[in-house]
Coordinates of C-alpha atoms and ligand atoms in Angstrom, one line a residue:
X190 CA 69.2 45.3 38.8
X191 CA 68.9 45.9 34.8
X192 CA 71.9 46.4 32.3
X193 CA 71.9 50.2 31.7
X194 CA 73.6 52.6 29.5
X195 CA 77.3 52.6 29.9
X196 CA 79.5 54.9 32.1
X197 CA 82.2 57.1 30.8
X198 CA 85.5 56.3 32.2
X199 CA 87.8 59.5 31.8
X200 CA 90.3 61.7 32.9
X201 CA 89.7 64.8 34.2
X202 CA 90.8 67.0 31.1
X203 CA 88.4 64.9 29.0
X204 CA 85.0 65.9 31.0
X205 CA 82.2 66.7 28.2
X206 CA 81.1 70.5 28.2
X207 CA 79.3 72.0 31.1
X208 CA 81.0 69.5 33.4
X209 CA 83.3 70.3 35.9
X210 CA 84.0 68.8 38.9
X211 CA 83.6 70.2 42.2
X212 CA 86.8 71.4 44.6
X213 CA 86.9 68.9 47.7
X214 CA 85.4 71.4 50.6
X215 CA 87.0 73.1 52.9
X216 CA 86.4 71.9 56.6
X217 CA 86.2 74.9 59.0
X218 CA 85.5 73.5 62.8
X219 CA 84.0 76.1 65.2
X220 CA 84.2 76.5 68.1
X221 CA 85.6 73.8 68.9
X222 CA 88.5 71.8 66.7
X223 CA 87.8 67.3 67.2
X224 CA 90.1 65.9 69.1
X225 CA 91.5 63.7 66.5
X226 CA 92.9 65.8 62.9
X227 CA 90.5 66.2 60.4
X228 CA 90.7 63.3 57.4
X229 CA 93.4 64.7 55.0
X230 CA 93.6 62.7 52.1
X231 CA 97.3 61.9 50.6
X232 CA 97.5 62.9 46.9
X233 CA 99.4 60.1 46.2
X234 CA 96.2 58.3 47.0
X235 CA 94.4 60.2 44.2
X236 CA 94.7 59.4 40.3
X237 CA 92.9 61.7 38.0
X238 CA 91.0 59.3 37.0
X239 CA 87.1 60.4 36.7
X240 CA 83.6 58.3 36.2
X241 CA 80.9 60.2 35.1
X242 CA 77.4 58.5 35.6
X243 CA 74.7 58.6 33.0
X244 CA 71.2 59.0 34.5
X245 CA 68.0 57.4 32.4
X246 CA 66.1 60.0 33.7
X247 CA 62.6 58.6 33.3
X248 CA 62.1 58.6 37.0
X249 CA 61.3 54.9 36.6
X250 CA 64.5 53.0 35.2
X251 CA 66.7 51.7 37.8
X252 CA 70.3 53.7 37.5
X253 CA 71.7 51.3 40.3
X254 CA 73.8 49.5 38.2
X255 CA 75.6 52.2 36.8
X256 CA 76.4 54.1 39.9
X257 CA 77.8 50.7 41.1
X258 CA 79.8 50.1 38.1
X259 CA 80.9 53.5 38.5
X260 CA 82.0 53.3 41.7
X261 CA 83.8 49.8 41.4
X262 CA 85.9 51.3 38.7
X263 CA 87.1 54.7 40.1
X264 CA 87.4 53.1 43.8
X265 CA 91.0 53.6 44.8
X266 CA 91.5 56.7 43.8
X267 CA 89.1 58.1 41.1
X268 CA 86.4 61.0 41.2
X269 CA 82.6 59.6 40.3
X270 CA 80.3 62.8 39.0
X271 CA 77.3 62.9 39.1
X272 CA 76.6 65.9 36.9
X273 CA 74.5 68.8 37.7
X274 CA 71.0 68.5 36.2
X275 CA 70.7 64.9 36.2
X276 CA 67.9 63.1 38.0
X277 CA 68.8 59.2 39.0
X278 CA 66.8 56.9 40.4
X279 CA 67.7 54.3 42.5
X280 CA 65.4 50.9 42.8
X281 CA 67.8 48.5 44.2
X282 CA 70.0 48.0 47.7
X283 CA 73.6 48.7 47.1
X284 CA 76.6 47.4 49.3
X285 CA 79.1 50.5 49.2
X286 CA 81.0 49.1 51.9
X287 CA 83.6 47.9 49.8
X288 CA 84.7 51.7 49.3
X289 CA 88.1 53.4 50.1
X290 CA 90.0 56.3 48.6
X291 CA 87.0 57.7 46.5
X292 CA 85.3 61.0 45.7
X293 CA 82.0 61.0 45.0
X294 CA 80.9 64.2 43.7
X295 CA 76.6 64.6 43.8
X296 CA 75.6 67.9 42.1
X297 CA 72.7 66.0 40.6
X298 CA 69.6 64.7 42.2
X299 CA 69.4 61.2 43.3
X300 CA 66.1 59.5 44.3
X301 CA 65.1 56.1 45.7
X302 CA 62.2 54.3 44.2
X303 CA 59.0 54.6 46.1
X304 CA 58.6 50.5 46.2
X305 CA 57.8 49.9 49.8
X306 CA 57.6 45.9 49.5
X307 CA 61.2 45.8 47.1
X308 CA 62.6 47.9 50.2
X309 CA 60.9 46.0 53.2
X310 CA 62.5 43.0 51.5
X311 CA 65.9 44.2 50.2
X312 CA 67.0 46.9 52.4
X313 CA 70.0 46.4 55.0
X314 CA 69.7 45.0 58.3
X315 CA 71.5 47.0 61.0
X316 CA 70.3 44.7 64.3
X317 CA 69.3 47.5 66.3
X318 CA 65.7 49.0 67.0
X319 CA 64.9 47.3 63.5
X320 CA 66.8 50.1 61.7
X321 CA 67.3 49.4 57.7
X322 CA 68.5 51.4 55.1
X323 CA 69.2 51.6 51.3
X324 CA 72.2 51.4 51.1
X325 CA 75.1 50.6 53.3
X326 CA 78.3 52.6 52.8
X327 CA 81.2 51.7 54.5
X328 CA 84.9 52.2 53.9
X329 CA 88.1 54.3 54.4
X330 CA 89.0 57.6 53.3
X331 CA 85.8 58.7 51.3
X332 CA 84.9 62.1 50.8
X333 CA 81.0 62.6 49.4
X334 CA 79.8 66.2 48.4
X335 CA 79.3 68.3 45.4
X336 CA 76.3 70.7 46.6
X337 CA 73.6 67.8 45.0
X338 CA 70.6 66.2 46.8
X339 CA 69.6 62.8 48.1
X340 CA 65.5 62.1 48.0
X341 CA 64.1 59.3 50.2
X342 CA 60.5 60.0 48.7
X343 CA 59.4 59.5 52.0
X344 CA 55.8 60.5 51.6
X345 CA 54.6 56.6 50.5
X346 CA 56.4 56.0 53.7
X347 CA 54.9 58.1 55.9
X348 CA 51.4 56.9 54.8
X349 CA 52.7 53.5 54.5
X350 CA 53.9 54.0 58.4
X351 CA 50.5 55.7 59.4
X352 CA 48.5 52.5 58.5
X353 CA 50.6 50.0 60.0
X354 CA 53.1 51.2 62.5
X355 CA 55.2 47.6 61.8
X356 CA 56.5 48.7 58.4
X357 CA 59.9 49.1 58.2
X358 CA 61.4 52.5 56.7
X359 CA 64.8 52.9 55.4
X360 CA 67.2 55.2 56.8
X361 CA 68.0 57.5 54.1
X362 CA 72.2 57.4 54.8
X363 CA 73.1 54.2 56.3
X364 CA 76.6 54.0 57.4
X365 CA 78.3 51.1 58.7
X366 CA 82.2 50.8 59.3
X367 CA 83.1 54.1 57.9
X368 CA 86.6 55.5 58.9
X369 CA 88.3 58.9 58.3
X370 CA 85.5 60.2 55.6
X371 CA 84.0 63.0 55.2
X372 CA 80.2 64.0 53.9
X373 CA 79.8 67.4 53.3
X374 CA 77.6 70.0 50.7
X375 CA 75.0 67.8 50.6
X376 CA 70.7 68.3 50.6
X377 CA 69.0 65.6 52.4
X378 CA 64.9 65.3 51.4
X379 CA 62.0 63.3 52.6
X380 CA 63.9 60.3 54.5
X381 CA 61.7 57.6 55.1
X382 CA 62.9 57.5 58.7
X383 CA 66.1 58.9 60.2
X384 CA 68.5 61.0 58.0
X385 CA 71.7 59.3 59.0
X386 CA 72.2 55.9 61.0
X387 CA 75.8 56.1 61.8
X388 CA 77.2 52.4 63.1
X389 CA 80.9 51.5 63.5
X390 CA 82.0 54.8 62.5
X391 CA 85.1 56.8 63.5
X392 CA 86.7 60.0 62.4
X393 CA 83.9 60.9 60.4
X394 CA 83.2 64.4 59.7
X395 CA 79.4 65.6 58.8
X396 CA 79.6 69.6 57.0
X397 CA 77.3 71.8 55.9
X398 CA 74.2 69.5 55.6
X399 CA 70.9 70.5 54.9
X400 CA 68.0 68.5 56.1
X401 CA 64.2 68.6 55.1
X402 CA 61.2 67.3 53.8
X403 CA 57.8 67.5 55.7
X404 CA 54.7 65.3 54.7
X405 CA 52.3 66.7 52.5
X406 CA 49.4 64.6 53.9
X407 CA 48.0 64.7 57.3
X408 CA 50.2 61.9 58.5
X409 CA 53.1 63.3 59.7
X410 CA 57.0 62.5 58.8
X411 CA 57.9 60.5 62.6
X412 CA 60.6 59.4 63.6
X413 CA 62.6 61.6 60.9
X414 CA 66.1 61.9 63.7
X415 CA 68.7 64.1 61.7
X416 CA 71.1 61.6 62.9
X417 CA 71.9 58.7 64.9
X418 CA 75.0 57.7 66.2
X419 CA 75.8 53.7 67.3
X420 CA 79.3 52.0 68.4
X421 CA 81.1 54.9 67.5
X422 CA 83.7 57.2 67.8
X423 CA 84.8 60.5 66.9
X424 CA 82.0 61.7 64.6
X425 CA 81.8 65.6 64.2
X426 CA 78.7 66.9 62.7
X427 CA 78.6 70.7 62.6
X428 CA 77.4 73.5 60.2
X429 CA 74.1 72.2 59.3
X430 CA 70.5 73.0 59.1
X431 CA 68.1 70.4 59.9
X432 CA 64.3 70.7 59.7
X433 CA 62.6 67.5 60.9
X434 CA 60.0 65.9 63.0
X435 CA 62.3 63.9 65.8
X436 CA 65.7 64.1 67.4
X437 CA 68.1 67.0 65.3
X438 CA 71.2 64.3 66.7
X439 CA 70.8 61.5 68.7
X440 CA 73.7 59.5 70.7
X441 CA 72.1 56.4 70.5
X442 CA 74.6 53.2 72.5
X443 CA 78.2 53.3 72.6
X444 CA 78.9 56.7 71.3
X445 CA 81.9 58.5 72.7
X446 CA 83.8 61.7 71.9
X447 CA 81.3 63.4 69.9
X448 CA 81.5 66.8 68.6
X449 CA 78.1 68.4 67.4
X450 CA 78.5 72.2 66.8
X451 CA 76.7 75.4 64.9
X452 CA 73.7 73.8 64.1
X453 CA 70.4 75.3 63.6
X454 CA 67.6 72.6 64.5
X455 CA 63.5 73.5 63.4
X456 CA 60.7 71.2 64.6
X457 CA 63.2 68.6 66.2
X458 CA 62.7 67.0 69.4
X459 CA 66.1 68.5 70.4
X460 CA 69.4 66.9 70.7
X461 CA 69.5 64.1 73.0
X462 CA 71.5 61.2 74.5
X463 CA 69.4 58.3 74.5
X464 CA 67.3 56.9 74.9
X465 CA 69.5 54.4 76.5
X466 CA 68.9 50.9 79.1
X467 CA 66.1 49.8 76.5
X468 CA 67.1 46.4 76.4
X469 CA 67.6 44.3 79.8
X470 CA 71.3 42.8 79.3
X471 CA 72.8 45.3 77.8
X472 CA 75.6 47.8 78.9
X473 CA 75.3 51.1 76.8
X474 CA 77.6 53.9 76.5
X475 CA 77.8 57.4 76.0
X476 CA 81.0 59.7 76.8
X477 CA 82.7 62.9 76.0
X478 CA 80.3 64.6 74.1
X479 CA 80.5 68.4 73.3
X480 CA 76.9 70.0 72.0
X481 CA 78.1 73.7 71.4
X482 CA 76.3 76.7 69.2
X483 CA 73.2 75.4 68.9
X484 CA 69.9 77.3 67.6
X485 CA 66.8 75.2 68.9
X486 CA 63.3 76.4 67.2
X487 CA 59.9 75.3 67.5
X488 CA 61.0 71.9 69.3
X489 CA 59.8 69.8 72.3
X490 CA 63.3 69.5 73.9
X491 CA 66.5 71.8 73.5
X492 CA 69.0 69.6 75.5
X493 CA 68.0 65.9 76.3
X494 CA 69.3 63.1 78.2
X495 CA 66.6 60.1 78.1
X496 CA 67.1 56.8 80.1
X497 CA 64.6 53.9 80.4
X498 CA 64.3 53.1 83.8
X499 CA 64.5 49.4 85.5
X500 CA 60.9 48.9 85.2
X501 CA 59.6 48.0 82.3
X502 CA 57.6 50.3 80.4
X503 CA 56.1 51.6 77.5
X504 CA 55.8 54.5 75.1
X505 CA 53.9 53.0 72.5
X506 CA 52.9 49.7 70.8
X507 CA 56.5 49.9 69.1
X508 CA 58.6 51.6 71.6
X509 CA 58.9 49.6 75.2
X510 CA 62.0 48.6 77.0
X511 CA 63.7 49.5 80.5
X512 CA 65.9 47.1 82.8
X513 CA 69.5 47.5 80.8
X514 CA 72.3 49.1 82.4
X515 CA 75.5 51.0 81.3
X516 CA 77.0 54.8 82.1
X517 CA 76.5 58.6 80.7
X518 CA 79.6 60.3 81.4
X519 CA 80.7 63.7 80.5
X520 CA 78.6 65.4 79.1
X521 CA 78.3 69.0 77.9
X522 CA 75.3 70.8 76.2
X523 CA 76.6 75.2 75.8
X524 CA 75.4 77.7 73.9
X525 CA 72.1 77.1 73.0
X526 CA 69.4 79.5 72.0
X527 CA 65.9 78.3 72.5
X528 CA 62.6 79.4 70.6
X529 CA 59.5 78.1 71.4
X530 CA 61.0 74.8 72.5
X531 CA 59.0 72.4 75.2
X532 CA 61.7 72.3 77.5
X533 CA 65.2 73.9 77.3
X534 CA 66.5 70.8 78.9
X535 CA 65.0 67.7 79.8
X536 CA 67.0 65.0 81.7
X537 CA 65.2 61.8 83.0
X538 CA 65.9 58.7 84.1
X539 CA 62.5 57.4 83.9
X540 CA 61.9 57.5 80.4
X541 CA 58.5 55.6 79.3
X542 CA 57.7 55.7 82.6
X543 CA 54.9 57.8 83.5
X544 CA 54.7 56.1 87.7
X545 CA 57.5 58.2 89.4
X546 CA 57.0 56.1 92.5
X547 CA 57.2 53.3 90.5
X548 CA 60.3 54.7 88.6
X549 CA 61.9 55.7 92.2
X550 CA 61.1 52.4 93.3
X551 CA 63.6 50.5 90.8
X552 CA 66.5 53.0 90.2
X553 CA 68.2 53.1 86.6
X554 CA 71.1 50.7 86.3
X555 CA 72.4 53.1 84.1
X556 CA 74.5 55.6 85.2
X557 CA 74.3 59.6 84.9
X558 CA 77.7 61.5 85.8
X559 CA 79.0 64.7 85.1
X560 CA 76.7 66.7 82.9
X561 CA 77.1 70.1 82.0
X562 CA 74.6 72.7 80.6
X563 CA 76.0 76.1 80.3
X564 CA 74.7 79.8 78.6
X565 CA 71.1 78.5 77.8
X566 CA 69.1 81.7 76.4
X567 CA 66.0 82.7 74.8
X568 CA 61.9 81.0 75.4
X569 CA 60.3 77.8 76.1
X570 CA 57.1 77.2 74.7
X571 CA 53.7 77.1 76.8
X572 CA 53.3 73.6 77.2
X573 CA 55.1 73.1 80.5
X574 CA 54.4 76.7 81.7
X575 CA 55.9 77.9 84.0
X576 CA 58.3 75.0 84.0
X577 CA 61.4 75.5 81.4
X578 CA 63.2 72.0 82.1
X579 CA 63.1 69.0 84.3
X580 CA 65.7 67.4 86.0
X581 CA 64.9 63.9 87.0
X582 CA 67.0 61.2 88.5
X583 CA 65.8 57.6 89.4
X584 CA 67.6 58.1 92.8
X585 CA 71.0 60.6 93.8
X586 CA 73.2 57.2 93.9
X587 CA 72.8 56.5 90.5
X588 CA 72.9 60.1 88.5
X589 CA 74.7 63.4 90.0
X590 CA 77.0 65.9 89.4
X591 CA 74.7 67.6 86.9
X592 CA 75.0 71.2 86.5
X593 CA 73.2 74.0 84.7
X594 CA 75.0 77.4 84.5
X595 CA 73.9 81.1 83.1
X596 CA 70.4 79.3 81.8
X597 CA 68.9 82.1 80.5
X598 CA 65.0 81.1 79.7
X599 CA 61.9 82.3 80.5
X600 CA 58.7 80.9 80.5
X601 CA 56.5 82.5 77.9
X602 CA 55.0 84.2 81.4
X603 CA 58.5 84.8 82.8
X604 CA 59.2 82.0 84.7
X605 CA 62.2 80.2 85.6
X606 CA 61.0 77.3 87.2
X607 CA 62.3 73.7 86.8
X608 CA 61.1 70.1 87.9
X609 CA 63.3 68.6 90.0
X610 CA 63.8 65.0 91.1
X611 CA 66.6 63.9 93.2
X612 CA 68.7 66.8 92.1
X613 CA 71.5 68.8 93.8
X614 CA 69.6 71.7 93.8
X615 CA 72.2 74.3 94.3
X616 CA 73.8 73.1 91.2
X617 CA 71.1 74.2 88.7
X618 CA 70.4 77.5 88.3
X619 CA 67.0 77.4 87.8
X620 CA 64.3 77.7 90.5
X621 CA 63.6 74.1 91.5
X622 CA 59.9 72.6 92.0
X623 CA 58.3 69.5 92.5
X624 CA 54.8 70.2 90.8
X625 CA 55.4 67.8 87.8
X626 CA 54.1 68.4 84.6
X627 CA 55.0 65.7 82.7
X628 CA 58.1 64.4 80.4
X629 CA 57.8 64.5 76.2
Ligands
LIG85 C1 55.8 55.7 42.5 O1 56.4 56.2 41.3 C2 56.2 56.2 39.8 C3 57.1 56.4 39.4 O2 57.6 57.3 39.5 C4 54.9 56.7 40.1 O3 54.6 56.2 38.6 C5 53.8 56.0 40.9 O4 52.5 57.0 41.4 C6 54.6 56.1 42.5 N1 53.7 56.1 43.5 C7 53.0 56.2 44.3 C8 52.5 55.4 45.3 O5 53.5 57.0 44.8
LIG86 C1 79.6 46.8 64.3 O1 80.6 45.9 64.5 C2 80.3 44.9 64.6 C3 81.5 44.4 65.4 O2 82.6 44.2 64.2 C4 79.5 44.1 64.2 O3 79.1 43.2 64.8 C5 78.1 44.6 63.7 O4 77.8 44.0 62.6 C6 78.7 46.2 62.8 N1 77.0 46.6 62.7 C7 76.3 47.0 63.5 C8 75.6 48.0 62.9 O5 76.3 47.0 64.7
LIG87 C1 61.2 45.8 65.9 O1 59.6 44.9 65.2 C2 59.0 43.8 65.5 C3 58.3 43.0 64.4 O2 57.9 44.0 63.9 C4 57.9 44.5 66.6 O3 57.6 43.5 67.1 C5 59.0 45.3 67.4 O4 58.0 46.1 68.2 C6 60.0 46.6 66.5 N1 61.1 47.3 67.7 C7 61.3 49.1 67.7 C8 62.4 48.6 68.6 O5 60.8 49.0 66.6
LIG88 C1 79.0 48.7 74.3 O1 80.5 48.9 74.8 C2 80.4 48.1 75.8 C3 81.6 47.9 76.7 O2 82.9 47.8 75.5 C4 80.2 46.5 75.9 O3 80.1 45.6 76.7 C5 78.7 46.7 75.0 O4 78.2 45.1 74.2 C6 78.5 47.7 74.0 N1 77.1 47.8 73.3 C7 77.3 47.6 72.2 C8 76.0 47.9 71.6 O5 78.2 47.6 71.3
LIG89 C1 77.2 79.8 65.6 O1 77.1 78.7 64.8 C2 76.0 80.0 63.6 C3 75.0 79.0 62.7 O2 74.3 78.9 63.3 C4 77.2 80.0 62.5 O3 77.0 81.3 62.0 C5 78.5 80.8 63.7 O4 79.4 81.3 62.9 C6 79.1 80.0 65.1 N1 79.4 80.4 66.2 C7 80.9 79.9 66.4 C8 81.5 80.7 67.4 O5 81.1 79.1 65.7
LIG90 C1 84.9 65.6 78.5 O1 84.7 65.4 76.8 C2 85.4 66.5 76.8 C3 84.7 67.2 75.3 O2 83.7 67.8 75.7 C4 87.0 65.9 76.3 O3 87.8 66.9 75.7 C5 87.7 65.9 77.5 O4 88.8 64.9 77.6 C6 86.8 64.4 78.4 N1 87.4 64.6 79.6 C7 87.3 62.9 80.4 C8 87.7 62.8 81.7 O5 87.0 62.8 79.7
LIG91 C1 58.2 78.3 64.3 O1 56.6 78.3 64.1 C2 56.0 79.5 64.0 C3 54.5 79.6 63.8 O2 54.2 78.4 62.9 C4 56.5 79.9 62.5 O3 55.6 81.2 62.5 C5 58.1 80.2 62.6 O4 58.5 80.6 61.4 C6 58.8 78.9 63.1 N1 60.3 78.8 63.1 C7 61.0 78.6 62.1 C8 62.7 78.9 62.6 O5 60.8 77.5 61.1
LIG92 C1 52.5 53.9 91.0 O1 53.7 52.6 91.5 C2 53.5 52.8 92.9 C3 54.7 51.7 93.6 O2 54.8 50.4 92.5 C4 52.1 51.9 92.9 O3 51.7 51.6 94.7 C5 50.7 52.7 92.7 O4 49.9 52.3 92.7 C6 50.7 53.2 91.3 N1 50.5 54.0 90.5 C7 49.6 53.9 89.6 C8 48.7 55.2 89.1 O5 49.6 52.9 89.1

């Protein structure tokens, strides 16, 4: 890191002309309140210290040093301000897991450098599916808000990945070990890969996050999931708008007590449990998930549960798996408005395996039970017409108590059919058929 301009350390009263601190956002959960109360920082945990980060603003010089300095200086009670109108460049991987009792007020724009060689050598590794990140955020009682933008400079990554699928693209917001914290009122743009990877988090709220960033070349912005949660509990994602090219939200191994509500997702692969059971010898749990009040546009799926079978399977050169065990239990998807989505609902225990005979011969050791879909409306795309959904268990012994009620979704030709494999059809408000038209 290059030394850079000094930052100012001030009290609230001494801000420069035109600089103001954003008020901490008011969280308005609807339709549900989370299981544990929202973080509520005690006034005693804050001082009136303010650290204003100065940007070089030339689009090249690394501002990491100033940012890290401000975070250290104002940690434990202060307020870090990235003023409106400033543009910051980050060219160094930073570990932010030391943060606690801090407000980070991002009004300007923070952009990561396009040095793909540097980032591949220096980004943080998460030990799950080759996930890496530009920075690692952790700690407790951290509030990040302010209406500004975090930009991953993704285009260079979309093009590099198209030339080599083993390129390790960082996720934009990498979280490891974050507690009692809030991220709100932020725009996230052009992530090289997932927008958020949320690991080892508990009682964290994402509110009013605006995600977008399409590729401008022929190479699409792949694997740009909105959120992936992992080894986390009590995460709430709400009141957000997502325009992306993979799962809108995805619950990876050991995601429990998740609340996802009032989102508008466009262009995604839906809201997904999984994929799970990818690795032999691992035990994956996704339990007590509530997904409510979602509008899903131009997507491959609405609500989805994807589990690998107990036979080695392959989706692509860099995506193979099968044979892992675990359980998916107590999952609800409700009030979902479907608009041009291939499958409104897709449950499969045969993920990555096209041969369904083989899938049923080796039923998944990862069980699925107590799953509820209710109050779905709208119209699917033509892709699987006349099917609007697919419910595929590898065996009724390892997958059951699946209910779909008030499913008022039709395919473009007015049909309301679903592919059903090893299902109790009377629990499903669709017309079950055995004619298979594929999975996403
Ligand atoms: C990377 O960013 C620098 C600085 O903004 C710019 O000059 C250069 O053209 C960019 N390279 C690519 C491949 O986009
Ligand atoms: C999460 O916490 C576990 C247990 O402390 C640790 O081993 C792991 O490195 C942490 N991070 C991730 C991404 O799993
Ligand atoms: C992780 O990277 C290695 C080496 O590039 C590759 O062989 C493997 O398929 C990747 N795994 C995943 C899950 O992407
Ligand atoms: C998930 O939790 C189970 C049960 O505690 C544990 O056996 C497993 O190792 C955990 N998996 C991960 C990825 O942390
Ligand atoms: C459902 O979500 C929309 C935003 O997509 C929001 O305007 C509306 O208030 C939410 N409804 C409830 C009951 O929370
Ligand atoms: C099931 O999940 C819901 C959240 O959707 C939660 O309120 C409830 O307590 C869970 N029930 C069990 C038995 O875990
Ligand atoms: C969905 O795609 C269609 C066709 O490209 C487009 O006209 C429409 O605006 C898209 N819907 C949304 C919500 O972006
Ligand atoms: C599918 O798997 C079954 C059972 O192992 C096998 O007999 C059959 O040949 C496979 N079909 C194809 C098309 O590979």
